[in-house]
């Protein structure tokens, strides 16, 4: 499955048990400092539920592939695309969707990413949905900040925490083991935004989406220091290696080859923006 690293295994195992005992909650609040692991786990859960393979979720049956590529009619993601808030319009859309019966599955899955950006009116509209779901549904709100979630919403969801001190420490160790000095790690500070943007860029590349070019530009804007640039390439390589381990040899090998190419180009002082553009264009073909 997509990037379910060991760090998330505990939460995923908990959800698997709930699923196997037919005890999945109607609504969850996933709390994750960088939102990446939580969102991956949300997709993982939808795959688990819908997988037709033997080792669920296999990530390769028709259902899993539809879910991972964002094309499953019963698995929907709502997020504040480029906006600062998730407004009432998006929740209204969700409301309409929620009233519909599942198309292919028995249950529909709704993921609301960056739920801390829900406006007050949107949060209140959502509250009704959580209280009286019209059709069978599992709603997963994902946030990096529980304090910004209305208490009334919090109390109606089952909270699953992905942020642990362990995770923070192991991230530092991982960076130290990959050529970052303690000073580098300090300078980097909170990398959650950078990591999230890089993740989008990476996924868009794999999907050969034109959006990858937009994300490339945004990333180049965000990553001003050499350290941050180094961090982006570290993440891309790490994820490419994960593809290899998860049986997606073709994508993984191709990505690693392209990234090695970029390593060479970096020595000729090509700007980050041009490097990322080059990468995105390689994948757009
Ligand atoms: Zn499957």
Short mmCIF file of C-alpha atoms and ligand atoms in Angstrom, two decimals:
data_model
loop_
_atom_site.label_atom_id
_atom_site.label_comp_id
_atom_site.label_asym_id
_atom_site.label_seq_id
_atom_site.Cartn_x
_atom_site.Cartn_y
_atom_site.Cartn_z
CA UNK A 1 0.00 0.00 0.00
CA UNK A 2 0.99 3.61 -0.47
CA UNK A 3 3.55 4.72 2.06
CA UNK A 4 2.17 3.14 5.18
CA UNK A 5 5.44 3.34 7.05
CA UNK A 6 6.00 1.33 10.23
CA UNK A 7 5.34 4.44 12.26
CA UNK A 8 1.68 4.29 11.28
CA UNK A 9 1.38 0.56 11.80
CA UNK A 10 -0.06 0.87 15.29
CA UNK A 11 -2.92 3.08 14.13
CA UNK A 12 -3.50 1.00 11.01
CA UNK A 13 -3.60 -2.20 13.09
CA UNK A 14 -6.14 -0.63 15.40
CA UNK A 15 -8.33 0.28 12.44
CA UNK A 16 -7.91 -3.17 10.91
CA UNK A 17 -9.23 -4.73 14.10
CA UNK A 18 -12.19 -2.39 14.17
CA UNK A 19 -12.90 -3.25 10.54
CA UNK A 20 -12.63 -7.00 11.07
CA UNK A 21 -14.94 -6.83 14.07
CA UNK A 22 -17.35 -4.71 12.10
CA UNK A 23 -16.85 -1.87 14.54
CA UNK A 24 -15.62 0.99 12.37
CA UNK A 25 -16.83 4.32 13.76
CA UNK A 26 -18.91 6.66 11.61
CA UNK A 27 -16.47 9.47 12.13
CA UNK A 28 -12.83 9.75 13.04
CA UNK A 29 -10.52 12.61 13.80
CA UNK A 30 -6.97 11.79 12.71
CA UNK A 31 -4.44 14.04 14.43
CA UNK A 32 -1.10 14.23 12.67
CA UNK A 33 1.52 16.96 12.88
CA UNK A 34 2.25 16.79 9.16
CA UNK A 35 -1.03 15.26 7.92
CA UNK A 36 0.76 12.96 5.48
CA UNK A 37 0.71 9.77 7.50
CA UNK A 38 -2.89 10.31 8.54
CA UNK A 39 -4.09 10.88 4.99
CA UNK A 40 -2.21 7.80 3.81
CA UNK A 41 -3.84 5.78 6.55
CA UNK A 42 -7.27 7.09 5.57
CA UNK A 43 -6.70 5.84 2.01
CA UNK A 44 -5.29 2.63 3.39
CA UNK A 45 -8.50 2.09 5.37
CA UNK A 46 -10.69 2.69 2.33
CA UNK A 47 -8.56 0.18 0.42
CA UNK A 48 -8.82 -2.34 3.25
CA UNK A 49 -12.59 -1.99 3.19
CA UNK A 50 -12.95 -2.35 -0.56
CA UNK A 51 -10.07 -4.65 -1.48
CA UNK A 52 -10.99 -7.80 -3.38
CA UNK A 53 -7.50 -9.31 -3.11
CA UNK A 54 -6.27 -11.95 -0.69
CA UNK A 55 -3.88 -9.87 1.40
CA UNK A 56 -6.04 -6.88 2.12
CA UNK A 57 -5.24 -4.21 1.18
CA UNK A 58 -3.09 -5.37 -1.70
CA UNK A 59 -3.00 -1.98 -3.38
CA UNK A 60 -3.25 -3.66 -6.76
CA UNK A 61 -6.83 -4.88 -7.30
CA UNK A 62 -9.18 -2.70 -9.32
CA UNK A 63 -10.77 -1.15 -6.21
CA UNK A 64 -7.47 -0.37 -4.54
CA UNK A 65 -6.09 1.18 -7.69
CA UNK A 66 -9.19 3.31 -8.15
CA UNK A 67 -8.95 4.52 -4.56
CA UNK A 68 -5.24 5.30 -4.66
CA UNK A 69 -5.58 7.20 -7.91
CA UNK A 70 -8.50 9.19 -6.50
CA UNK A 71 -10.99 7.74 -8.97
CA UNK A 72 -13.21 5.63 -6.75
CA UNK A 73 -16.78 6.99 -6.75
CA UNK A 74 -17.27 6.13 -3.07
CA UNK A 75 -14.06 7.59 -1.71
CA UNK A 76 -13.96 11.37 -1.67
CA UNK A 77 -11.38 13.84 -0.45
CA UNK A 78 -12.23 17.43 0.45
CA UNK A 79 -9.43 19.87 1.13
CA UNK A 80 -8.91 23.62 1.02
CA UNK A 81 -7.13 23.72 -2.33
CA UNK A 82 -4.86 26.70 -2.13
CA UNK A 83 -7.37 28.47 0.08
CA UNK A 84 -6.95 29.47 3.68
CA UNK A 85 -10.28 28.05 4.72
CA UNK A 86 -12.71 25.24 4.01
CA UNK A 87 -15.93 27.08 3.48
CA UNK A 88 -19.60 26.36 3.56
CA UNK A 89 -19.67 25.75 -0.21
CA UNK A 90 -17.37 22.80 0.07
CA UNK A 91 -19.36 21.39 2.97
CA UNK A 92 -22.58 21.89 1.04
CA UNK A 93 -21.09 19.87 -1.80
CA UNK A 94 -20.12 17.25 0.71
CA UNK A 95 -23.65 17.27 2.09
CA UNK A 96 -25.07 16.54 -1.35
CA UNK A 97 -22.54 13.78 -1.86
CA UNK A 98 -23.20 12.32 1.56
CA UNK A 99 -26.88 11.95 0.84
CA UNK A 100 -26.13 9.72 -2.13
CA UNK A 101 -25.99 5.97 -1.78
CA UNK A 102 -22.72 4.18 -2.42
CA UNK A 103 -22.10 3.50 -6.11
CA UNK A 104 -19.76 0.53 -6.02
CA UNK A 105 -19.31 -0.19 -2.34
CA UNK A 106 -21.48 -0.62 0.78
CA UNK A 107 -20.11 2.40 2.51
CA UNK A 108 -18.78 5.72 1.33
CA UNK A 109 -15.60 7.27 2.68
CA UNK A 110 -15.14 11.00 3.12
CA UNK A 111 -11.80 12.50 3.98
CA UNK A 112 -11.61 16.11 5.08
CA UNK A 113 -7.99 17.18 5.03
CA UNK A 114 -6.75 20.17 7.03
CA UNK A 115 -9.97 20.16 9.01
CA UNK A 116 -8.56 22.96 11.19
CA UNK A 117 -9.32 25.25 8.25
CA UNK A 118 -13.06 24.65 8.41
CA UNK A 119 -14.88 27.93 8.86
CA UNK A 120 -17.28 28.10 11.78
CA UNK A 121 -20.35 27.84 9.55
CA UNK A 122 -18.84 24.97 7.62
CA UNK A 123 -17.99 23.18 10.86
CA UNK A 124 -21.55 23.61 12.07
CA UNK A 125 -22.96 22.26 8.83
CA UNK A 126 -20.63 19.31 9.15
CA UNK A 127 -21.82 18.72 12.68
CA UNK A 128 -25.30 17.86 11.41
CA UNK A 129 -23.81 15.42 8.95
CA UNK A 130 -21.82 13.68 11.65
CA UNK A 131 -24.93 13.43 13.83
CA UNK A 132 -27.34 12.16 11.27
CA UNK A 133 -25.60 10.46 8.38
CA UNK A 134 -28.20 9.85 5.68
CA UNK A 135 -26.35 7.04 3.95
CA UNK A 136 -23.75 4.58 5.27
CA UNK A 137 -20.55 6.57 5.55
CA UNK A 138 -17.21 6.78 7.31
CA UNK A 139 -16.03 10.38 7.67
CA UNK A 140 -12.39 11.01 8.52
CA UNK A 141 -11.33 14.50 9.51
CA UNK A 142 -7.61 15.08 9.39
CA UNK A 143 -5.94 17.86 11.31
CA UNK A 144 -2.56 18.97 12.57
CA UNK A 145 -4.13 20.95 15.39
CA UNK A 146 -6.90 19.56 17.62
CA UNK A 147 -7.22 22.88 19.41
CA UNK A 148 -8.68 24.42 16.29
CA UNK A 149 -11.39 21.80 15.93
CA UNK A 150 -14.75 22.68 17.50
CA UNK A 151 -15.22 20.74 20.75
CA UNK A 152 -18.66 19.68 19.51
CA UNK A 153 -17.02 18.06 16.49
CA UNK A 154 -14.25 16.51 18.54
CA UNK A 155 -16.76 14.91 20.88
CA UNK A 156 -18.56 13.25 17.98
CA UNK A 157 -15.49 11.65 16.50
CA UNK A 158 -13.16 8.91 17.55
CA UNK A 159 -9.72 10.48 17.86
CA UNK A 160 -6.65 8.67 16.53
CA UNK A 161 -3.30 10.28 17.19
CA UNK A 162 -0.41 9.94 14.78
CA UNK A 163 1.90 12.44 16.40
CA UNK A 164 4.25 10.97 18.97
CA UNK A 165 7.56 12.06 20.47
CA UNK A 166 8.87 8.84 19.09
CA UNK A 167 7.99 10.01 15.60
CA UNK A 168 9.78 13.33 16.13
CA UNK A 169 12.93 11.63 17.49
CA UNK A 170 13.05 9.03 14.78
CA UNK A 171 12.75 11.76 12.15
CA UNK A 172 15.81 13.49 13.58
CA UNK A 173 17.70 10.21 13.59
CA UNK A 174 16.69 9.53 10.03
CA UNK A 175 18.00 12.91 8.87
CA UNK A 176 21.27 12.46 10.78
CA UNK A 177 21.71 9.09 9.12
CA UNK A 178 21.21 10.69 5.71
CA UNK A 179 23.91 13.30 5.64
CA UNK A 180 22.27 16.12 7.59
CA UNK A 181 24.32 17.59 10.43
CA UNK A 182 22.69 18.39 13.80
CA UNK A 183 22.91 22.05 12.77
CA UNK A 184 21.14 21.27 9.50
CA UNK A 185 18.34 19.55 11.40
CA UNK A 186 18.01 22.55 13.72
CA UNK A 187 17.95 24.99 10.83
CA UNK A 188 15.27 22.97 9.10
CA UNK A 189 12.97 23.24 12.10
CA UNK A 190 9.36 22.37 11.39
CA UNK A 191 9.30 20.73 7.97
CA UNK A 192 5.65 19.71 7.94
CA UNK A 193 4.57 22.26 5.31
CA UNK A 194 7.52 21.52 3.10
CA UNK A 195 6.96 17.81 3.42
CA UNK A 196 3.28 18.13 2.57
CA UNK A 197 3.96 20.21 -0.52
CA UNK A 198 6.69 17.83 -1.64
CA UNK A 199 4.27 14.95 -1.15
CA UNK A 200 1.71 16.62 -3.41
CA UNK A 201 4.38 17.26 -5.99
CA UNK A 202 5.50 13.66 -5.85
CA UNK A 203 1.98 12.27 -6.17
CA UNK A 204 1.15 14.60 -9.02
CA UNK A 205 4.26 13.47 -10.83
CA UNK A 206 3.31 9.83 -10.47
CA UNK A 207 -0.11 10.68 -11.85
CA UNK A 208 1.51 12.60 -14.74
CA UNK A 209 -0.64 15.54 -13.68
CA UNK A 210 0.06 19.00 -15.08
CA UNK A 211 -0.37 20.25 -11.53
CA UNK A 212 3.10 18.92 -10.78
CA UNK A 213 4.50 21.95 -12.61
CA UNK A 214 2.48 24.29 -10.40
CA UNK A 215 3.64 22.46 -7.29
CA UNK A 216 7.22 22.61 -8.56
CA UNK A 217 7.02 26.38 -8.64
CA UNK A 218 5.41 26.57 -5.22
CA UNK A 219 8.07 24.29 -3.79
CA UNK A 220 10.85 26.38 -5.27
CA UNK A 221 9.26 29.44 -3.64
CA UNK A 222 9.06 27.70 -0.28
CA UNK A 223 12.51 26.17 -0.19
CA UNK A 224 14.90 29.10 0.02
CA UNK A 225 17.80 27.50 1.87
CA UNK A 226 20.18 24.85 0.58
CA UNK A 227 19.09 22.71 3.51
CA UNK A 228 15.47 22.83 2.51
CA UNK A 229 16.35 21.94 -1.04
CA UNK A 230 18.43 19.05 0.19
CA UNK A 231 15.48 17.96 2.30
CA UNK A 232 13.14 17.91 -0.71
CA UNK A 233 15.47 15.62 -2.62
CA UNK A 234 15.94 13.47 0.45
CA UNK A 235 12.14 12.98 0.67
CA UNK A 236 11.74 12.25 -3.04
CA UNK A 237 14.46 9.59 -2.91
CA UNK A 238 13.01 8.09 0.23
CA UNK A 239 9.56 7.79 -1.33
CA UNK A 240 10.97 6.36 -4.55
CA UNK A 241 12.71 3.71 -2.48
CA UNK A 242 9.43 2.99 -0.71
CA UNK A 243 7.83 2.33 -4.11
CA UNK A 244 10.52 -0.26 -4.77
CA UNK A 245 9.81 -1.97 -1.47
CA UNK A 246 6.09 -1.91 -2.08
CA UNK A 247 6.33 -3.77 -5.36
CA UNK A 248 6.11 -0.75 -7.64
CA UNK A 249 9.51 -1.39 -9.16
CA UNK A 250 8.84 0.45 -12.36
CA UNK A 251 7.84 3.77 -10.82
CA UNK A 252 10.46 3.53 -8.09
CA UNK A 253 13.35 2.70 -10.39
CA UNK A 254 12.37 5.37 -12.87
CA UNK A 255 12.06 8.01 -10.16
CA UNK A 256 15.43 7.10 -8.64
CA UNK A 257 17.09 7.25 -12.03
CA UNK A 258 15.65 10.73 -12.65
CA UNK A 259 16.70 11.89 -9.19
CA UNK A 260 20.26 10.73 -9.76
CA UNK A 261 20.22 12.69 -12.98
CA UNK A 262 19.18 15.75 -10.93
CA UNK A 263 22.06 15.16 -8.50
CA UNK A 264 24.44 15.60 -11.39
CA UNK A 265 22.66 18.73 -12.58
CA UNK A 266 22.90 20.26 -9.11
CA UNK A 267 26.66 20.38 -9.44
CA UNK A 268 26.22 22.70 -12.40
CA UNK A 269 24.26 25.14 -10.22
CA UNK A 270 20.92 24.62 -11.91
CA UNK A 271 18.24 26.38 -9.85
CA UNK A 272 15.80 24.35 -7.76
CA UNK A 273 12.93 25.57 -9.88
CA UNK A 274 14.57 24.33 -13.05
CA UNK A 275 15.46 21.02 -11.44
CA UNK A 276 11.90 20.40 -10.31
CA UNK A 277 10.51 21.55 -13.64
CA UNK A 278 12.79 19.11 -15.39
CA UNK A 279 11.61 16.32 -13.12
CA UNK A 280 7.92 17.16 -13.58
CA UNK A 281 8.31 17.27 -17.35
CA UNK A 282 10.08 13.90 -17.36
CA UNK A 283 7.00 12.43 -15.77
CA UNK A 284 4.43 14.30 -17.76
CA UNK A 285 5.20 12.38 -20.94
ZN1 LIG B 1 -7.02 -4.46 -3.32
#
